[in-house]
Amino acid sequence: MLKWKNLWKKTATLFLIACLSAFPVNAWASVRTPIATGTTTYGNEKATIDASNTDQGYIMIKYKGSNGKIKIQITKSVTYTYNLNARDAYEVFPLTEGNGSYSVKVFENISGNQYAQVCSQTINVNLANEYTPFLYPNQYVNFNQNSNAVAVSNQVVAGATDAMGVVTSVYNYVVDNLTYDTVKAATVQSGYLPNVDSTLATRNGICFDYASLMTAMLRAQDIPTKLVIGYTGQLYHAWISVYLPSQGWIDNIIYFDGQNWSLMDPTFASSGGRSHGGGDASYKAKYAY
């Protein structure tokens, strides 16, 4: 009897190993959640900057005053300006320009378009690796473990066997299930932020929505992904760049030509490990989130 029990246990173990091996590594990728641990903080009675996890590529900021309009500026070589939307709660802001010294400033609106500085802090950043800023959520790519975008991502990549398969599966799902909203594109206001779950629910959106949803779905699989804002010709535009271990950063991995979305071909990678899918020089990146 003992012999049969041991044989059964061995068989069950081999079966479990085989089942686990059949799934891509990213099938159980956990969504990264930014936190304010309070280990390293700066600020005053109106605002707190939590820099406890800068090695992960983000800071958390909490505004404790009563002003209705708050802006955040984060500067290294480029100045990123954000609205702070939370009140008396922390909001996450990415550090997307790599290692070095960042200037972080919090401003209150005083009238019209005029703002007064609430606090300022220089923060030295040493990332755990260059990819971490592009794995966490932020206000441009806003998702969490309970987001429908994460659940859908897990479903659509279930058959993928490698990172490029994950990217292709997510891309195909988004372009097959969303419709480009030309009315929204013509009327969208400054300060607009995508909502990935709303985009899934309505099944339409602008380039910003497409890029944000794809970024969230890929980050949910622990694939470093940049949501890039810039220009294609004279048009303000959003697209994504993805990091694949075999290729490096693949720039402009999706683009919209006014009629169709196209998936860039990673086989065009240059000797420097970068791909431009045919080298569309009209793409000029300005910000990465």
CSV table of C-alpha atoms in Angstrom, one decimal:
chain,number,residue,atom,x,y,z
A,1,MET,CA,0.0,0.0,0.0
A,2,LEU,CA,2.8,2.4,0.9
A,3,LYS,CA,4.4,1.7,-2.5
A,4,TRP,CA,1.2,2.7,-4.3
A,5,LYS,CA,0.9,5.9,-2.2
A,6,ASN,CA,4.4,6.9,-3.0
A,7,LEU,CA,3.8,6.2,-6.7
A,8,TRP,CA,0.6,8.2,-6.7
A,9,LYS,CA,2.4,11.2,-5.0
A,10,LYS,CA,5.2,11.0,-7.5
A,11,THR,CA,2.8,10.9,-10.4
A,12,ALA,CA,0.7,13.8,-9.0
A,13,THR,CA,3.9,15.9,-8.6
A,14,LEU,CA,5.0,15.2,-12.1
A,15,PHE,CA,1.5,16.1,-13.4
A,16,LEU,CA,1.5,19.4,-11.4
A,17,ILE,CA,5.0,20.3,-12.8
A,18,ALA,CA,3.8,19.6,-16.3
A,19,CYS,CA,0.7,21.7,-15.8
A,20,LEU,CA,2.8,24.6,-14.4
A,21,SER,CA,5.2,24.3,-17.3
A,22,ALA,CA,2.4,24.7,-19.7
A,23,PHE,CA,1.6,28.2,-18.6
A,24,PRO,CA,3.7,31.3,-19.5
A,25,VAL,CA,5.7,32.7,-16.7
A,26,ASN,CA,3.6,35.8,-16.6
A,27,ALA,CA,0.4,33.9,-16.0
A,28,TRP,CA,0.7,34.6,-12.3
A,29,ALA,CA,2.3,38.0,-12.5
A,30,SER,CA,1.2,40.1,-9.6
A,31,VAL,CA,0.1,43.7,-10.1
A,32,ARG,CA,2.6,46.1,-8.4
A,33,THR,CA,1.0,48.4,-5.9
A,34,PRO,CA,2.7,51.8,-5.0
A,35,ILE,CA,2.8,52.5,-1.3
A,36,ALA,CA,3.8,55.4,1.0
A,37,THR,CA,5.7,53.6,3.7
A,38,GLY,CA,6.7,56.8,5.5
A,39,THR,CA,10.4,55.8,5.7
A,40,THR,CA,11.6,59.0,3.9
A,41,THR,CA,9.3,62.0,3.8
A,42,TYR,CA,9.6,65.7,3.2
A,43,GLY,CA,7.1,68.6,3.3
A,44,ASN,CA,5.1,70.8,5.7
A,45,GLU,CA,1.6,71.2,7.1
A,46,LYS,CA,0.1,71.4,3.6
A,47,ALA,CA,1.9,68.7,1.6
A,48,THR,CA,3.9,65.6,2.2
A,49,ILE,CA,6.3,64.0,-0.3
A,50,ASP,CA,7.0,60.3,0.4
A,51,ALA,CA,10.2,59.3,-1.2
A,52,SER,CA,10.5,55.9,0.5
A,53,ASN,CA,10.4,53.9,-2.7
A,54,THR,CA,12.3,56.0,-5.2
A,55,ASP,CA,14.3,52.9,-6.1
A,56,GLN,CA,11.1,51.5,-7.6
A,57,GLY,CA,10.7,54.6,-9.8
A,58,TYR,CA,8.0,56.6,-8.0
A,59,ILE,CA,7.1,59.0,-5.3
A,60,MET,CA,3.9,59.5,-3.4
A,61,ILE,CA,2.5,63.0,-2.7
A,62,LYS,CA,-0.4,64.0,-0.3
A,63,TYR,CA,-2.0,67.4,-0.2
A,64,LYS,CA,-3.6,68.3,3.1
A,65,GLY,CA,-4.8,71.8,2.4
A,66,SER,CA,-8.2,73.0,1.1
A,67,ASN,CA,-7.2,74.5,-2.3
A,68,GLY,CA,-9.1,73.0,-5.2
A,69,LYS,CA,-6.3,73.1,-7.8
A,70,ILE,CA,-2.9,71.6,-7.1
A,71,LYS,CA,-0.1,71.0,-9.5
A,72,ILE,CA,3.0,68.9,-9.2
A,73,GLN,CA,6.2,69.5,-11.1
A,74,ILE,CA,8.9,66.9,-11.4
A,75,THR,CA,12.1,67.9,-13.2
A,76,LYS,CA,15.3,66.1,-14.1
A,77,SER,CA,16.2,67.0,-17.7
A,78,VAL,CA,12.5,67.4,-18.7
A,79,THR,CA,9.7,69.1,-16.6
A,80,TYR,CA,6.6,66.9,-16.1
A,81,THR,CA,3.6,68.8,-14.8
A,82,TYR,CA,0.7,66.9,-13.2
A,83,ASN,CA,-2.6,67.8,-11.5
A,84,LEU,CA,-2.9,66.3,-8.1
A,85,ASN,CA,-6.4,64.9,-7.9
A,86,ALA,CA,-6.5,63.3,-4.5
A,87,ARG,CA,-7.2,65.2,-1.3
A,88,ASP,CA,-5.7,64.1,2.1
A,89,ALA,CA,-4.6,60.9,0.4
A,90,TYR,CA,-1.5,59.9,-1.4
A,91,GLU,CA,-1.2,59.9,-5.2
A,92,VAL,CA,1.6,58.3,-7.1
A,93,PHE,CA,3.9,60.1,-9.6
A,94,PRO,CA,6.5,58.3,-11.7
A,95,LEU,CA,10.2,59.0,-12.0
A,96,THR,CA,10.8,58.2,-15.6
A,97,GLU,CA,14.2,59.7,-16.4
A,98,GLY,CA,16.4,57.2,-14.7
A,99,ASN,CA,18.9,57.7,-12.0
A,100,GLY,CA,19.9,61.1,-10.8
A,101,SER,CA,18.7,64.2,-9.0
A,102,TYR,CA,15.0,65.2,-9.4
A,103,SER,CA,13.4,68.5,-8.3
A,104,VAL,CA,9.9,67.9,-6.9
A,105,LYS,CA,7.6,70.9,-6.4
A,106,VAL,CA,4.0,71.3,-5.2
A,107,PHE,CA,1.9,74.4,-6.2
A,108,GLU,CA,-1.4,75.8,-5.1
A,109,ASN,CA,-3.7,77.8,-7.4
A,110,ILE,CA,-4.0,81.4,-6.2
A,111,SER,CA,-6.1,82.9,-9.1
A,112,GLY,CA,-6.7,82.1,-12.8
A,113,ASN,CA,-3.6,80.4,-14.1
A,114,GLN,CA,-1.3,81.7,-11.3
A,115,TYR,CA,0.1,79.2,-8.8
A,116,ALA,CA,2.2,79.6,-5.6
A,117,GLN,CA,4.8,77.1,-4.4
A,118,VAL,CA,3.8,75.1,-1.4
A,119,CYS,CA,6.9,73.0,-1.0
A,120,SER,CA,10.0,71.9,-2.9
A,121,GLN,CA,12.5,69.1,-2.5
A,122,THR,CA,15.5,67.7,-4.4
A,123,ILE,CA,15.5,63.9,-4.3
A,124,ASN,CA,18.3,61.7,-5.4
A,125,VAL,CA,17.1,58.6,-7.2
A,126,ASN,CA,19.0,55.2,-7.6
A,127,LEU,CA,16.6,52.8,-9.3
A,128,ALA,CA,16.6,49.1,-8.6
A,129,ASN,CA,16.6,48.7,-12.4
A,130,GLU,CA,15.7,51.0,-15.3
A,131,TYR,CA,12.4,49.2,-15.9
A,132,THR,CA,10.7,49.6,-12.6
A,133,PRO,CA,9.1,53.1,-13.3
A,134,PHE,CA,7.3,51.4,-16.2
A,135,LEU,CA,5.8,48.5,-14.3
A,136,TYR,CA,3.7,50.5,-11.7
A,137,PRO,CA,0.4,52.3,-12.2
A,138,ASN,CA,0.1,56.1,-12.2
A,139,GLN,CA,-2.6,58.6,-13.1
A,140,TYR,CA,-2.0,58.1,-16.8
A,141,VAL,CA,-2.0,54.3,-16.5
A,142,ASN,CA,-4.4,53.8,-13.6
A,143,PHE,CA,-5.1,50.2,-12.6
A,144,ASN,CA,-4.9,47.9,-9.7
A,145,GLN,CA,-5.3,44.2,-8.8
A,146,ASN,CA,-9.1,44.5,-9.0
A,147,SER,CA,-9.2,46.3,-12.3
A,148,ASN,CA,-11.2,44.7,-15.1
A,149,ALA,CA,-8.3,45.5,-17.4
A,150,VAL,CA,-6.1,43.2,-15.3
A,151,ALA,CA,-8.6,40.3,-15.4
A,152,VAL,CA,-9.0,40.7,-19.2
A,153,SER,CA,-5.3,40.8,-19.6
A,154,ASN,CA,-4.9,37.6,-17.8
A,155,GLN,CA,-7.5,36.0,-20.0
A,156,VAL,CA,-6.2,37.2,-23.4
A,157,VAL,CA,-2.6,36.2,-22.7
A,158,ALA,CA,-3.4,32.7,-21.4
A,159,GLY,CA,-2.1,31.0,-24.5
A,160,ALA,CA,1.0,33.1,-25.0
A,161,THR,CA,4.3,31.3,-24.7
A,162,ASP,CA,6.7,34.3,-24.6
A,163,ALA,CA,6.8,38.0,-24.0
A,164,MET,CA,6.2,38.9,-27.7
A,165,GLY,CA,3.2,36.6,-27.7
A,166,VAL,CA,1.9,38.5,-24.7
A,167,VAL,CA,2.3,41.8,-26.5
A,168,THR,CA,0.7,40.5,-29.7
A,169,SER,CA,-2.2,39.0,-27.8
A,170,VAL,CA,-2.9,42.3,-25.9
A,171,TYR,CA,-2.5,44.3,-29.1
A,172,ASN,CA,-4.9,42.1,-31.0
A,173,TYR,CA,-7.5,42.2,-28.3
A,174,VAL,CA,-7.4,46.0,-28.0
A,175,VAL,CA,-7.6,46.7,-31.7
A,176,ASP,CA,-10.2,44.0,-32.4
A,177,ASN,CA,-12.5,45.2,-29.6
A,178,LEU,CA,-12.2,49.0,-29.5
A,179,THR,CA,-13.4,51.6,-32.0
A,180,TYR,CA,-11.6,54.8,-32.5
A,181,ASP,CA,-13.8,57.7,-31.3
A,182,THR,CA,-13.4,60.6,-33.8
A,183,VAL,CA,-15.9,62.8,-31.9
A,184,LYS,CA,-14.0,62.4,-28.7
A,185,ALA,CA,-10.7,63.1,-30.5
A,186,ALA,CA,-12.1,66.4,-31.8
A,187,THR,CA,-13.5,67.5,-28.4
A,188,VAL,CA,-11.1,66.2,-25.8
A,189,GLN,CA,-10.1,68.8,-23.2
A,190,SER,CA,-6.7,69.6,-21.7
A,191,GLY,CA,-6.1,67.6,-18.5
A,192,TYR,CA,-8.0,64.5,-19.8
A,193,LEU,CA,-7.0,61.3,-18.0
A,194,PRO,CA,-7.8,57.8,-19.5
A,195,ASN,CA,-9.8,55.3,-17.5
A,196,VAL,CA,-8.8,51.8,-18.6
A,197,ASP,CA,-11.9,50.1,-17.2
A,198,SER,CA,-14.2,52.7,-18.8
A,199,THR,CA,-12.5,52.2,-22.1
A,200,LEU,CA,-13.1,48.5,-21.8
A,201,ALA,CA,-16.7,49.0,-21.0
A,202,THR,CA,-17.5,51.5,-23.7
A,203,ARG,CA,-15.2,49.8,-26.3
A,204,ASN,CA,-14.1,53.0,-27.8
A,205,GLY,CA,-11.5,55.7,-27.2
A,206,ILE,CA,-8.8,57.9,-28.6
A,207,CYS,CA,-5.1,57.1,-29.0
A,208,PHE,CA,-4.5,58.1,-25.4
A,209,ASP,CA,-7.1,55.5,-24.3
A,210,TYR,CA,-5.7,52.8,-26.5
A,211,ALA,CA,-2.2,53.4,-25.3
A,212,SER,CA,-3.2,53.6,-21.6
A,213,LEU,CA,-5.2,50.4,-21.8
A,214,MET,CA,-2.5,48.4,-23.6
A,215,THR,CA,0.1,49.8,-21.1
A,216,ALA,CA,-2.0,48.7,-18.1
A,217,MET,CA,-2.6,45.2,-19.6
A,218,LEU,CA,1.1,44.7,-20.3
A,219,ARG,CA,2.3,46.0,-17.0
A,220,ALA,CA,-0.2,43.6,-15.4
A,221,GLN,CA,1.9,40.9,-17.0
A,222,ASP,CA,5.1,42.4,-15.6
A,223,ILE,CA,6.2,43.6,-19.1
A,224,PRO,CA,7.9,47.1,-18.8
A,225,THR,CA,5.8,49.4,-21.0
A,226,LYS,CA,6.1,53.1,-21.6
A,227,LEU,CA,3.1,55.2,-22.4
A,228,VAL,CA,4.7,57.8,-24.7
A,229,ILE,CA,3.2,61.3,-25.5
A,230,GLY,CA,4.6,63.3,-28.3
A,231,TYR,CA,4.1,64.3,-31.9
A,232,THR,CA,3.6,62.5,-35.2
A,233,GLY,CA,4.1,65.2,-37.7
A,234,GLN,CA,2.1,68.1,-36.3
A,235,LEU,CA,-0.4,65.9,-34.4
A,236,TYR,CA,-0.2,65.4,-30.6
A,237,HIS,CA,-0.3,61.7,-30.2
A,238,ALA,CA,0.1,58.8,-27.7
A,239,TRP,CA,1.7,55.4,-28.3
A,240,ILE,CA,3.6,52.7,-26.4
A,241,SER,CA,7.1,51.3,-26.3
A,242,VAL,CA,7.7,47.9,-24.8
A,243,TYR,CA,10.8,46.2,-23.4
A,244,LEU,CA,11.5,42.6,-24.5
A,245,PRO,CA,14.6,40.8,-23.1
A,246,SER,CA,15.5,39.6,-26.6
A,247,GLN,CA,15.1,43.0,-28.3
A,248,GLY,CA,15.5,45.8,-25.7
A,249,TRP,CA,13.1,48.7,-25.9
A,250,ILE,CA,11.0,48.5,-29.0
A,251,ASP,CA,9.8,52.1,-29.8
A,252,ASN,CA,6.5,53.0,-31.4
A,253,ILE,CA,5.3,49.4,-31.1
A,254,ILE,CA,1.8,50.5,-32.1
A,255,TYR,CA,0.8,53.5,-34.2
A,256,PHE,CA,-2.3,55.0,-35.7
A,257,ASP,CA,-2.1,56.5,-39.2
A,258,GLY,CA,-5.6,58.1,-39.1
A,259,GLN,CA,-7.4,55.1,-40.4
A,260,ASN,CA,-5.7,51.9,-39.1
A,261,TRP,CA,-3.7,50.7,-36.1
A,262,SER,CA,-0.5,48.8,-36.9
A,263,LEU,CA,1.7,46.6,-34.8
A,264,MET,CA,5.4,47.4,-35.3
A,265,ASP,CA,7.6,44.5,-36.4
A,266,PRO,CA,10.3,43.7,-33.8
A,267,THR,CA,12.3,41.9,-36.4
A,268,PHE,CA,13.5,45.3,-37.6
A,269,ALA,CA,15.6,45.7,-34.5
A,270,SER,CA,18.8,47.5,-35.1
A,271,SER,CA,22.2,46.4,-33.8
A,272,GLY,CA,21.5,48.7,-30.8
A,273,GLY,CA,18.5,46.6,-29.8
A,274,ARG,CA,15.9,49.1,-30.9
A,275,SER,CA,13.2,48.8,-33.5
A,276,HIS,CA,11.3,51.5,-35.3
A,277,GLY,CA,9.2,49.1,-37.4
A,278,GLY,CA,10.2,50.7,-40.7
A,279,GLY,CA,11.7,53.8,-39.1
A,280,ASP,CA,8.9,56.4,-39.1
A,281,ALA,CA,11.0,59.5,-38.4
A,282,SER,CA,7.8,61.6,-37.8
A,283,TYR,CA,7.4,60.2,-34.3
A,284,LYS,CA,8.9,62.6,-31.8
A,285,ALA,CA,8.6,61.5,-28.1
A,286,LYS,CA,8.2,64.3,-25.5
A,287,TYR,CA,7.1,62.5,-22.3
A,288,ALA,CA,7.0,58.9,-21.1
A,289,TYR,CA,4.8,57.7,-18.3
